[in-house]
Coordinates of C-alpha atoms in Angstrom, one line a residue:
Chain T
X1 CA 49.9 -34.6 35.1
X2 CA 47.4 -35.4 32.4
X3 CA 44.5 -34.2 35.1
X4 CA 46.0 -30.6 35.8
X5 CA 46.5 -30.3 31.9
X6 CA 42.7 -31.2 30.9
X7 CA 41.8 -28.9 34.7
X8 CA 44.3 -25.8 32.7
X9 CA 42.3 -26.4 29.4
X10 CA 38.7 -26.6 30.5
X11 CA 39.7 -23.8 33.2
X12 CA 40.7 -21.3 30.8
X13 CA 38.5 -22.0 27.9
X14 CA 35.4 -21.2 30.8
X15 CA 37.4 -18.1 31.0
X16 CA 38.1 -17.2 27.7
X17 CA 34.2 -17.9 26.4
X18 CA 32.9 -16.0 29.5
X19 CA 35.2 -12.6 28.6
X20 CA 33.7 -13.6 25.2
X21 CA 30.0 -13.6 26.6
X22 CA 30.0 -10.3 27.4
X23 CA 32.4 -8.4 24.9
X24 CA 31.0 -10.0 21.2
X25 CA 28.8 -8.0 19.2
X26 CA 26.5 -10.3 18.3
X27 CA 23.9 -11.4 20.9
X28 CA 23.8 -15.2 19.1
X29 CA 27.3 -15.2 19.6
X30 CA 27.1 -14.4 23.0
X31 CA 24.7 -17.0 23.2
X32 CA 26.5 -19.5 21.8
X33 CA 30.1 -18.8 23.9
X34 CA 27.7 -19.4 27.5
X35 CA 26.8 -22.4 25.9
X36 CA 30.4 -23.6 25.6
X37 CA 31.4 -22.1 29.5
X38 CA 28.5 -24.7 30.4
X39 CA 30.6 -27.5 28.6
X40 CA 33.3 -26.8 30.2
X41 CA 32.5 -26.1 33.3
X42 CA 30.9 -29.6 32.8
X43 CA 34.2 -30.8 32.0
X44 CA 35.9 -29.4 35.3
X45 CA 32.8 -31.3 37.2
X46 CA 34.3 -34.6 35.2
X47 CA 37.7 -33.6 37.1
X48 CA 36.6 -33.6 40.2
X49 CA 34.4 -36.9 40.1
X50 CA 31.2 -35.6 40.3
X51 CA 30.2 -37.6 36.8
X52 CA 26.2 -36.7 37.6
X53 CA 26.4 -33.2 38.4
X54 CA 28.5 -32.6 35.0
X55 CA 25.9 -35.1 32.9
X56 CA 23.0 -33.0 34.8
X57 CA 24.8 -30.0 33.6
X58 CA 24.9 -30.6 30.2
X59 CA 21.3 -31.7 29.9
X60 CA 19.8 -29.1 32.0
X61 CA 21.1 -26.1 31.3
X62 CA 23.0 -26.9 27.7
X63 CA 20.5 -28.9 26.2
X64 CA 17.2 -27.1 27.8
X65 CA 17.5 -24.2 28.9
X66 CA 20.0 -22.8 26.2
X67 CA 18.4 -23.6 23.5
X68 CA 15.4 -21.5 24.8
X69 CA 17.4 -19.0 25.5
X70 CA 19.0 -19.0 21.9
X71 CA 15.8 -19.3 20.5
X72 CA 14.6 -15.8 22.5
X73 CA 17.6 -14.4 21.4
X74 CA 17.5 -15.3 17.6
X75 CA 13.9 -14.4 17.3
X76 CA 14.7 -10.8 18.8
X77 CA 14.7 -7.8 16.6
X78 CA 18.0 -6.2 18.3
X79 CA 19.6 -3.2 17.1
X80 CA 23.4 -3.3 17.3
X81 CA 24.0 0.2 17.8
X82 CA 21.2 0.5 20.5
X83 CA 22.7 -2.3 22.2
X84 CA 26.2 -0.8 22.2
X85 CA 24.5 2.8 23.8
X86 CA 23.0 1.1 26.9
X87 CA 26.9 0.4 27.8
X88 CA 27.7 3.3 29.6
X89 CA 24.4 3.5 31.3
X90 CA 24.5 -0.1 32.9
X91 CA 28.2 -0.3 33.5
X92 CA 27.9 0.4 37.2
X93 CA 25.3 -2.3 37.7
X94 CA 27.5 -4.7 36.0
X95 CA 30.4 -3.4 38.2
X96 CA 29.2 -3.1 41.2
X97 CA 27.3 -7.3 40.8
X98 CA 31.1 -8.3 39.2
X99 CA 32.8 -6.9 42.7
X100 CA 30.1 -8.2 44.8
X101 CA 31.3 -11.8 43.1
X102 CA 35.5 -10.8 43.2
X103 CA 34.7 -10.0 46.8
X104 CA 33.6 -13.2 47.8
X105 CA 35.5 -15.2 46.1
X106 CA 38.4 -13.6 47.8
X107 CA 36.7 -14.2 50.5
X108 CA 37.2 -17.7 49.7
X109 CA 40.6 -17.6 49.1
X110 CA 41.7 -16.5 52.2
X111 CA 39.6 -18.6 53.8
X112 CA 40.2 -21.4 52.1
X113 CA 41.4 -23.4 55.4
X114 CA 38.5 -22.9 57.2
X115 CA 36.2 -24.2 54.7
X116 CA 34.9 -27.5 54.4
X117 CA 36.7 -29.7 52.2
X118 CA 35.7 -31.8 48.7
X119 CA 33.8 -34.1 49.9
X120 CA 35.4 -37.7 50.6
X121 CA 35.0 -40.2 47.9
X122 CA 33.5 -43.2 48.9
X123 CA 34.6 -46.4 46.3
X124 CA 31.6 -48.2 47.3
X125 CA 28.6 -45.9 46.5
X126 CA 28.5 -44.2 42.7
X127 CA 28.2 -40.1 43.3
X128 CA 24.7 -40.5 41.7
X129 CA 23.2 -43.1 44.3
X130 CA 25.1 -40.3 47.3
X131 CA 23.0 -37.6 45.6
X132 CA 19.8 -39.7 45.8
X133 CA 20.1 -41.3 49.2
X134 CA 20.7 -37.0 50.8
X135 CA 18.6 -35.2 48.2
X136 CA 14.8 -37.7 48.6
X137 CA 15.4 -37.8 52.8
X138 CA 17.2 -35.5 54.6
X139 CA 16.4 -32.2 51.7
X140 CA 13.0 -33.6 50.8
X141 CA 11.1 -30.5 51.8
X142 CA 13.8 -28.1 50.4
X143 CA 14.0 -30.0 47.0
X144 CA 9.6 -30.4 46.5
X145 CA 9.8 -26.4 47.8
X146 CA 12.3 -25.9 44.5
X147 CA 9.6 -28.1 42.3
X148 CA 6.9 -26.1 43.9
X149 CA 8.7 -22.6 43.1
X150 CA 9.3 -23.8 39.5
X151 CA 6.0 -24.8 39.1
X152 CA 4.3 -21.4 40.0
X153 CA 6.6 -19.7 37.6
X154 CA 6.0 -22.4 34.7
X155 CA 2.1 -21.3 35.2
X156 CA 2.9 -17.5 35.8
X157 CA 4.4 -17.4 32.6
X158 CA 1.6 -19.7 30.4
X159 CA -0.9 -17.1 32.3
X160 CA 0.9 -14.3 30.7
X161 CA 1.2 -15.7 27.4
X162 CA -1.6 -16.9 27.1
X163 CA -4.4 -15.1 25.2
X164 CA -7.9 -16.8 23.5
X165 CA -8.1 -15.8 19.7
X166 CA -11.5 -15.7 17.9
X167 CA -12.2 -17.4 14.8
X168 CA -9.2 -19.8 14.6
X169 CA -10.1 -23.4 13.2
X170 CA -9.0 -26.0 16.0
X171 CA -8.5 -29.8 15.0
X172 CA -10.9 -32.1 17.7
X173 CA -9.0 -35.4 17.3
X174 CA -11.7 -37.2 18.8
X175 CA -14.6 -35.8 16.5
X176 CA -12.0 -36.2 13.5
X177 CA -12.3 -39.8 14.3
X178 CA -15.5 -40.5 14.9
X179 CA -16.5 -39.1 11.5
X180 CA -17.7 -41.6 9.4
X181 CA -17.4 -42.5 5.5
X182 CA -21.1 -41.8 5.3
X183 CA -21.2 -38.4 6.8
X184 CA -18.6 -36.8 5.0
X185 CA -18.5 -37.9 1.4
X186 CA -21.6 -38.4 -1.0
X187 CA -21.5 -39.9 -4.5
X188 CA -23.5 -38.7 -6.7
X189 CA -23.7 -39.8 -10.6
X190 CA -23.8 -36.1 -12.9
X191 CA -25.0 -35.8 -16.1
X192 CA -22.7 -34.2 -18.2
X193 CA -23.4 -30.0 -18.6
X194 CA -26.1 -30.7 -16.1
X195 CA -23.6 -29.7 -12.6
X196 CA -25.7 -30.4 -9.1
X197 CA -27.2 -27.9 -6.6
X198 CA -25.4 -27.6 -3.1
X199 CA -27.8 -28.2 0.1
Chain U
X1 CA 59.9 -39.0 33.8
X2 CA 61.1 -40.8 30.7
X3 CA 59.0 -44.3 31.4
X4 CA 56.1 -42.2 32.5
X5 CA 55.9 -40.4 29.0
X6 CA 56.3 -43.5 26.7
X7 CA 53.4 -45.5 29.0
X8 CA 51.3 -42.2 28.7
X9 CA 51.7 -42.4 25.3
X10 CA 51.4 -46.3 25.1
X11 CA 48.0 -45.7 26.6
X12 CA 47.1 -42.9 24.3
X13 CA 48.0 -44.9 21.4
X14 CA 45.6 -47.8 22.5
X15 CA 42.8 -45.5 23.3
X16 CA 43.3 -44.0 19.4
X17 CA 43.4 -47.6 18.1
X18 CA 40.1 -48.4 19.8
X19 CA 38.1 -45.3 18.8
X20 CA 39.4 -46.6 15.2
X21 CA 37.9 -49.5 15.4
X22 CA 34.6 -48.0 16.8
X23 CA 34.5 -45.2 14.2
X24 CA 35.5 -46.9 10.7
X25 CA 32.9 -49.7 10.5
X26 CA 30.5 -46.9 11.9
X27 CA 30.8 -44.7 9.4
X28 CA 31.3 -47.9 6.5
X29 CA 27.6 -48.9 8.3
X30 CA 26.7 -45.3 7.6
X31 CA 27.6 -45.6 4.3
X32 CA 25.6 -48.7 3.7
X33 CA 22.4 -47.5 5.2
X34 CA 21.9 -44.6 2.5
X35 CA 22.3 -47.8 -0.2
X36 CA 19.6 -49.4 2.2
X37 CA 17.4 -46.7 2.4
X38 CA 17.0 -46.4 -1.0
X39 CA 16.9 -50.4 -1.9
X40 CA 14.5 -51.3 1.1
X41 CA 12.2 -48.6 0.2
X42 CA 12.8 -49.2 -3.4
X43 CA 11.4 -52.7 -3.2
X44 CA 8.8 -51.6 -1.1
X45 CA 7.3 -49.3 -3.9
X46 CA 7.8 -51.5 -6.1
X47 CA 10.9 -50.1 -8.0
X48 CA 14.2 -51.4 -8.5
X49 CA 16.3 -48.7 -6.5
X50 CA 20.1 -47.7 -7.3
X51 CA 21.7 -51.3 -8.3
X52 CA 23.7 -50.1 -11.0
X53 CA 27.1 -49.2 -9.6
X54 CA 28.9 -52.9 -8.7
X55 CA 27.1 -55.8 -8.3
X56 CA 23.4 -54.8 -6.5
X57 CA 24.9 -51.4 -6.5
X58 CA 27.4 -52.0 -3.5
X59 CA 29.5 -49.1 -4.7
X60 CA 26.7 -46.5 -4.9
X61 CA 27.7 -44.6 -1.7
X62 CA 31.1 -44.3 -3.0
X63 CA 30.2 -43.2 -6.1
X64 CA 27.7 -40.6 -4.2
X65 CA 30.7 -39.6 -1.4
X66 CA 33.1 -39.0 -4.5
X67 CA 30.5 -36.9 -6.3
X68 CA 29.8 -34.7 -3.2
X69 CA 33.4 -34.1 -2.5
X70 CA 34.2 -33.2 -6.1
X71 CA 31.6 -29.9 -5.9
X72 CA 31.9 -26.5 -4.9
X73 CA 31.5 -25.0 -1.2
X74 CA 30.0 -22.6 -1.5
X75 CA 29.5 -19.6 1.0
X76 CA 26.5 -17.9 1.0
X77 CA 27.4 -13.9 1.2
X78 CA 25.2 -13.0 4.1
X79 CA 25.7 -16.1 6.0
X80 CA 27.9 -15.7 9.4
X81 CA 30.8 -17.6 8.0
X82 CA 32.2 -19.3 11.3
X83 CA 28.9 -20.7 12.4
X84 CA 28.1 -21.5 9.2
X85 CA 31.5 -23.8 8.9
X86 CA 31.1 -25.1 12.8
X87 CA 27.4 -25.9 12.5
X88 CA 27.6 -29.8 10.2
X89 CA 31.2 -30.2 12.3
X90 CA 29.1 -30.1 15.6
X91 CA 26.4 -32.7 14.4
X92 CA 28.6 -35.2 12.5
X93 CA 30.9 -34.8 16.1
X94 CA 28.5 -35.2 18.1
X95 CA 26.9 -38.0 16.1
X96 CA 30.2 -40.0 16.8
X97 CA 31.6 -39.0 20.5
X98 CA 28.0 -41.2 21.8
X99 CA 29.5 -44.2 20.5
X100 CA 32.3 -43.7 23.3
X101 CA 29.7 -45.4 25.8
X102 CA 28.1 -48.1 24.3
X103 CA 28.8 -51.6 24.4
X104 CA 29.2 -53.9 21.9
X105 CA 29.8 -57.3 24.4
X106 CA 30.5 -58.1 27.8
X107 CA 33.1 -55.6 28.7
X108 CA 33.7 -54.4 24.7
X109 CA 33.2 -51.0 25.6
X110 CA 35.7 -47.8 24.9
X111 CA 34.8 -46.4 28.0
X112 CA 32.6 -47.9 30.3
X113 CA 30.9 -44.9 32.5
X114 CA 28.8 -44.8 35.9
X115 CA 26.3 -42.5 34.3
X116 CA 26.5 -43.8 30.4
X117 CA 22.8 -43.6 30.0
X118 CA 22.8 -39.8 31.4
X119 CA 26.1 -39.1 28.2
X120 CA 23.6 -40.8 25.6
X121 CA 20.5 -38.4 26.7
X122 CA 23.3 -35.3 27.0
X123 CA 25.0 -36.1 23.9
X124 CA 21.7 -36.6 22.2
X125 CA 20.1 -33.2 23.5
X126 CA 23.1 -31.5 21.8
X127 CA 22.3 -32.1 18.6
X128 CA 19.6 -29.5 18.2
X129 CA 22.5 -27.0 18.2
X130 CA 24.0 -28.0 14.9
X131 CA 20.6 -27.4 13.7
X132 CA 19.6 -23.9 15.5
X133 CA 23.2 -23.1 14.5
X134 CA 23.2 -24.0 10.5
X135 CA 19.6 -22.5 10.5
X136 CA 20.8 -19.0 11.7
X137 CA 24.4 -18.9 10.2
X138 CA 22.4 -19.2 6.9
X139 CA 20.8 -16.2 7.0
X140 CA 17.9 -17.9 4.9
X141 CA 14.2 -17.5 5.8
X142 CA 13.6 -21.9 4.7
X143 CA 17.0 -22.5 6.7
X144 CA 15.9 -20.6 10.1
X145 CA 12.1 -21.6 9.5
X146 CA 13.4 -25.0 9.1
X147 CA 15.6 -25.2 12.3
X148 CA 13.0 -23.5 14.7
X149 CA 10.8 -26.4 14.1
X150 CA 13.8 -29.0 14.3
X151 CA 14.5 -27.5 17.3
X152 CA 11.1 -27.7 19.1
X153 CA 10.7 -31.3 18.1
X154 CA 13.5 -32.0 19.4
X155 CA 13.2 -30.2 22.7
X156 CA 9.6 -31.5 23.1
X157 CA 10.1 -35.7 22.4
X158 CA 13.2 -35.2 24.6
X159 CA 11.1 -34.8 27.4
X160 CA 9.4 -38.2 26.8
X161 CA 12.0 -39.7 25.3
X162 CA 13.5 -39.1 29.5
X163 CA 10.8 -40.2 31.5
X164 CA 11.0 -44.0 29.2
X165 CA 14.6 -43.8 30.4
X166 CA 13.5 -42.9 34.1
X167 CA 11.5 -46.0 33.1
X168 CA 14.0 -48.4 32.8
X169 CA 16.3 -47.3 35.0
X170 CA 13.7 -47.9 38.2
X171 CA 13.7 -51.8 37.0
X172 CA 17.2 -51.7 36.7
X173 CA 18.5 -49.8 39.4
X174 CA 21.6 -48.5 37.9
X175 CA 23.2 -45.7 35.0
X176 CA 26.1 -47.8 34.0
X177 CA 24.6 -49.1 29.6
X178 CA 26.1 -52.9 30.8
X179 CA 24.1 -52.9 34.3
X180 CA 21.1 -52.1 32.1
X181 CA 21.5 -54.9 29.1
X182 CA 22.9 -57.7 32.4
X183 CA 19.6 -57.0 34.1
X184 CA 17.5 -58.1 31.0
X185 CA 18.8 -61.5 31.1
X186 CA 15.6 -63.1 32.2
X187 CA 13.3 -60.8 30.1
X188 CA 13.7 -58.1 27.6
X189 CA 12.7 -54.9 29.0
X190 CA 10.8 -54.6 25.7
X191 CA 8.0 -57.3 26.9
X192 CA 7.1 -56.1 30.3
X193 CA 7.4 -52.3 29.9
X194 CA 5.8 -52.4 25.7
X195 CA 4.5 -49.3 26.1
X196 CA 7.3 -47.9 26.5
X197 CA 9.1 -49.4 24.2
X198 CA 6.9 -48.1 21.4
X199 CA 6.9 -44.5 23.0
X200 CA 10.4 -44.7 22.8
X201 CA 10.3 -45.8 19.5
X202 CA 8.2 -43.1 17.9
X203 CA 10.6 -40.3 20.0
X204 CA 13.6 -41.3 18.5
X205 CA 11.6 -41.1 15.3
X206 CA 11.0 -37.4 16.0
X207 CA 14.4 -37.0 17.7
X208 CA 16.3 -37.8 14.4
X209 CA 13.6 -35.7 12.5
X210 CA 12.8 -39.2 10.3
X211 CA 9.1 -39.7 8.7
X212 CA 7.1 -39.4 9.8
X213 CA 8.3 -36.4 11.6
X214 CA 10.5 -34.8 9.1
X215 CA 8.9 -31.7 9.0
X216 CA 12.0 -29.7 9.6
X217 CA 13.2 -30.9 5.8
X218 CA 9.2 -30.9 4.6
X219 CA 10.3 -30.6 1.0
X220 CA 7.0 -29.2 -0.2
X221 CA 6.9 -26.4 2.3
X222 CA 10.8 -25.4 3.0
X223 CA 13.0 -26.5 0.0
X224 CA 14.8 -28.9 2.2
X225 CA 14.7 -27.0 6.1
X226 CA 18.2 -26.5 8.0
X227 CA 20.8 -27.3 5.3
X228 CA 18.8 -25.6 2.1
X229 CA 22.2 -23.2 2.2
X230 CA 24.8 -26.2 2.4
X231 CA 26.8 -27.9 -0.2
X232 CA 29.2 -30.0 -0.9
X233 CA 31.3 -31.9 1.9
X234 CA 29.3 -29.5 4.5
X235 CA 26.5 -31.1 3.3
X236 CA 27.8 -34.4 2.9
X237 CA 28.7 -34.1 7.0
X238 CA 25.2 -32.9 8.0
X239 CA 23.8 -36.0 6.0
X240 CA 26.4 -38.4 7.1
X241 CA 25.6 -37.2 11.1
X242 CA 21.7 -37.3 10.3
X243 CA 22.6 -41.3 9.7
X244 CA 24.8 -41.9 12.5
X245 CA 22.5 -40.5 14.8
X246 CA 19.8 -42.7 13.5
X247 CA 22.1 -45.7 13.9
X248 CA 23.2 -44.6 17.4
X249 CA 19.1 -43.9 18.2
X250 CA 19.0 -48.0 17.1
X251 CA 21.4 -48.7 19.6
X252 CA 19.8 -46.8 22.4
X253 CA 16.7 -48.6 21.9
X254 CA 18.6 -52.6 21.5
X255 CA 20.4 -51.1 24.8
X256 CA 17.3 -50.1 26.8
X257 CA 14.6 -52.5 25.5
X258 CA 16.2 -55.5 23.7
X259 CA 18.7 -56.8 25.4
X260 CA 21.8 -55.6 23.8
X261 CA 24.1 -58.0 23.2
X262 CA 22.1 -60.8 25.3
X263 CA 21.3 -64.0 22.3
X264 CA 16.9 -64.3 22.7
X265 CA 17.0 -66.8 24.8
X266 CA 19.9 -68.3 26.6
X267 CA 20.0 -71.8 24.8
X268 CA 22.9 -73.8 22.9
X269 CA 22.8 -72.5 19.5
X270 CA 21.7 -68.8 20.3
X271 CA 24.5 -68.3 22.7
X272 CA 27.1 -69.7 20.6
X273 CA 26.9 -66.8 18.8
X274 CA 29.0 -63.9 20.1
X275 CA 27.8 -60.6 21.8
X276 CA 28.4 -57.8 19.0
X277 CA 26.8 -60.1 16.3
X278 CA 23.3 -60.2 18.2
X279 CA 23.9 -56.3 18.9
X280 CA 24.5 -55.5 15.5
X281 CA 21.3 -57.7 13.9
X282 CA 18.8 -56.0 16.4
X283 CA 20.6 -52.6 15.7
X284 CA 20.0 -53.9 12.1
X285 CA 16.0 -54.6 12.7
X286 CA 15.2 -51.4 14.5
X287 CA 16.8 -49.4 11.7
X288 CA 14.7 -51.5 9.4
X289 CA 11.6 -50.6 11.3
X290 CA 12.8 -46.7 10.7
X291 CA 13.3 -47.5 6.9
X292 CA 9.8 -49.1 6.6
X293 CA 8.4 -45.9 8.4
X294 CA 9.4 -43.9 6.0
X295 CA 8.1 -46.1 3.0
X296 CA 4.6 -46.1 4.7
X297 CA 3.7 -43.4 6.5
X298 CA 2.4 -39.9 6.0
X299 CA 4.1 -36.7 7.3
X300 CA 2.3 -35.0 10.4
X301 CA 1.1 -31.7 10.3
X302 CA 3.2 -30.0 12.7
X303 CA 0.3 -29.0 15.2
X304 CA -0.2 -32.5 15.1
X305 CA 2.6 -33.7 16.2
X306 CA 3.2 -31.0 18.7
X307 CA 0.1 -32.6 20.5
X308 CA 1.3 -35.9 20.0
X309 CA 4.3 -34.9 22.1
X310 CA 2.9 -32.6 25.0
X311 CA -0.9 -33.7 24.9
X312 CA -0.3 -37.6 24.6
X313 CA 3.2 -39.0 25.1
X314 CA 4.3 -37.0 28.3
X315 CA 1.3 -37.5 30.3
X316 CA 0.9 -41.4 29.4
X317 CA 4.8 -41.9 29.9
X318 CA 4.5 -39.7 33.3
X319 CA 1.7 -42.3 34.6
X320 CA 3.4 -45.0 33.5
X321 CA 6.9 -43.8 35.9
X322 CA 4.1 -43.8 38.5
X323 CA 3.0 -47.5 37.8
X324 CA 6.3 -48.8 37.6
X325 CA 7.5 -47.2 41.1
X326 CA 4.4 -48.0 42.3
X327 CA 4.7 -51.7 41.0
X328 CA 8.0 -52.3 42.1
X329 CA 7.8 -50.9 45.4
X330 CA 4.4 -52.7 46.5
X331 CA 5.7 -56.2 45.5
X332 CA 9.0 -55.4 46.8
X333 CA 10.8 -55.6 43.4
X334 CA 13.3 -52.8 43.2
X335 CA 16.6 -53.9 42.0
X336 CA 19.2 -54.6 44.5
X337 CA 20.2 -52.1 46.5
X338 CA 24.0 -52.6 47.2
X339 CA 25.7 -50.1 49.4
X340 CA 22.2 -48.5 50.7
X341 CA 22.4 -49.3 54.3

């Protein structure tokens, strides 16, 4: 009873900050409602016994790769009433990807007896240690190929960004500490009104 | 349906109880470590510090919590008012739902979690969002300059700060906070893997944005960062949840490298002495260690400490995953593995 009541909770919050996601005004907002459909929806993974997938979820994508995103979005200079124009003109992209979706999901639905099943629980193994023992043998090549794929984006995007700027100072650790106290400061002894000549 | 109701709520009831008694000698411990702060590094420059208020000036934070809820709130006018009012609610929350998993004996634990370790590094990751979140709501140039730093520190030790966990977990071999503290019965992780130990120390440094990483409050350069636009209890929360997350960063560190609630060594009058009292002492040294930091150290300049992140800590930890696997494997030392064939 308690289950279904925290499933109903979690379900409909997902819901309630996804409508939010796409109908506030403020991108941060926005923002900040996908952010709590992630917590949720790591809740619901907490229902159903997959503890690692939910944790994963919460570090990956709420405490990684939202906060970039956030950041991106905060740093933006967005004009409200531009945003609100582009509306009409990508309404039937949005439409046609949210039917696409409704479509299989039904697709789901009606299926639902011919698909597989949750997967059995198994008392003796922890969900995490099932993950590892599938995911480093049997999906090796698949899971390296996602590393791989990650990678070349990680160094398309620093080649992008990336630019070399003339005349900036740069700290050299190293040389900072090899200086010595002779090399950098002098002591010199001046005669008052007298003032010394630089080299 | 009667019975099932009154042991649902029997149950609830307990649960309630037990948060209760996590959660009020927290925050009295919180309380406490402002007075210490200021007497430890008091003494340490060579002043007196506040010992006014009650003997040794005991009743300081009291007199400080009273002042702070006797002021104003104000709202700044351009702020985004909900965000504004959520932002020190999410850190002092999230500063306290972490103590769910850890344990203060042998089985003294609220809840007692397969992946414990993986909550701690989740809960911990969310705290940047009180920070982005007070930072923008103000609508101040210190505030938001002040939480984009926060924010990058935070997101750039965390990835350290997880490969000295990947650490630790290869020598123990399990997620669950007790698995970790029962394998360190022969040794404290903190001797064999010292290294990491100190990397880890110098994260949570930066992860609580303490000197010497406090740039995000660098008083010189941004009034005081994130919270500049905060007053009264709001402030009072963000302050109290800075604290708490520096004692709960304590307790990650006496989980993963000093044994928890294990006495030094296992002889007659070191073990007499129950669990939670050995927890709390080391919890009490590492958060000395963070005072004396602060007494003696220097802030970094931020591109500093951005290399100190990226350019030094995640390559050295990196290798040092490699060694350990490498280690363990080769001389057939990986932790038991129960349930693999």
């Amino acid at each position: 009873m308690i289950e279904s009541l925290f499933f109903y909770l979690f379900a409909s919050i997902t819901c309630l900050s996804g409508l939010m996601v796409i109908s506030s005004r403020n991108p941060v907002h926005s923002v900040l409602f996908l952010i709590l459909a992630f917590f949720n929806a790591a809740g619901l993974f907490v229902l159903l016994g997959a503890e690692f997938l939910a944790m994963l979820l919460v570090v990956v994508y709420v405490g990684a790769v939202a906060v970039l995103f956030l950041f991106v979005v905060m740093m933006l200079d967005i004009n409200y009433a531009e945003l609100r124009d582009g509306f009409q003109r990508y309404l039937p992209l949005g439409l046609g990807v949210g039917g696409l979706l409704l479509i299989e999901i039904l697709f789901v639905f009606f299926n639902s007896e011919n698909m597989p099943q949750t997967a059995p629980v198994l008392n003796e193994v922890s969900n995490t240690r099932a993950l590892g023992l599938v995911l480093y043998t049997d999906y090796i090549y698949l899971f390296q190929l996602a590393g791989l794929i990650l990678l070349v984006a990680m160094i398309g995007a620093i080649t992008l960004t990336l630019r070399k700027r003339e005349n900036v100072r740069r700290q050299s650790i190293s040389k900072q500490n090899e200086r010595s106290r002779e090399e950098s400061i002098e002591i010199v002894s001046v005669t008052s009104g007298s003032g010394i000549r630089s080299k | 349906m009667g019975e099932l109701n009154l042991t649902y709520l029997i149950e609830l009831g307990w649960i309630i109880l037990q948060v209760f008694i996590v959660i009020v000698p927290l925050l009295i411990g919180v309380a406490y470590l402002t007075l210490a702060e200021r007497r430890v590094i008091g003494f340490m420059q060579l002043r007196k510090g506040p010992n006014v208020v009650g003997p040794f000036g005991l009743l300081q934070p009291f007199a400080d919590a009273l002042k702070l809820l006797s002021k104003e709130t104000i709202l700044p006018a351009g702020a985004d008012k909900v965000t504004f009012v959520i932002a020190p609610m999410l850190t002092f929350v999230l500063a306290l739902v972490a103590w769910a998993v850890i344990p203060f004996g042998e089985s003294l634990v609220i809840a007692d979690i397969n992946v414990g370790i993986l909550y701690l590094f989740a809960v911990s990751s969310l705290g940047v969002y009180g920070i982005i979140m007070a930072g923008w709501a103000s609508n101040s140039k210190y505030a938001f300059l002040g939480a984009l730093r926060s924010a990058a520190q935070m997101v750039s030790y965390e990835v350290s700060m997880g490969l000295v966990i990947i650490t630790v977990l290869l020598c123990v071999g399990s997620l669950n906070l007790s698995d970790i503290i029962e394998a360190q019965k022969t040794v404290w992780f903190a001797i064999p893997l010292f290294p990491m130990f100190v990397i880890f120390f110098i994260s949570t440094l930066a992860e609580t944005n303490r000197a010497p990483f406090d740039l995000p409050e660098g008083e010189s350069e941004l009034v005081a960062g994130y919270f500049v636009e905060y007053s009264s209890m709001s402030f009072a929360l963000f302050f109290l949840g800075e604290y708490a997350n520096m004692i709960l960063m304590s307790a990650m560190t006496t989980i993963l490298f000093l044994g928890g609630w294990l006495p030094p060594l296992d002889i007659f009058p070191l073990n007499a002495i129950p669990g939670p009292i050995w927890f709390i002492l080391k919890i009490c040294m590492v958060l000395f260690v963070f005072l004396w930091m602060r007494a003696t150290t220097p802030r970094y300049r931020y591109d500093q400490l951005m290399r100190l992140g990226w350019k030094v800590f995640l390559p050295f930890s990196l290798l040092w995953v490699v060694l350990t696997a490498g280690f363990l494997v080769s001389f057939d030392m990986l932790p038991a593995t129960a349930g693999l064939n």
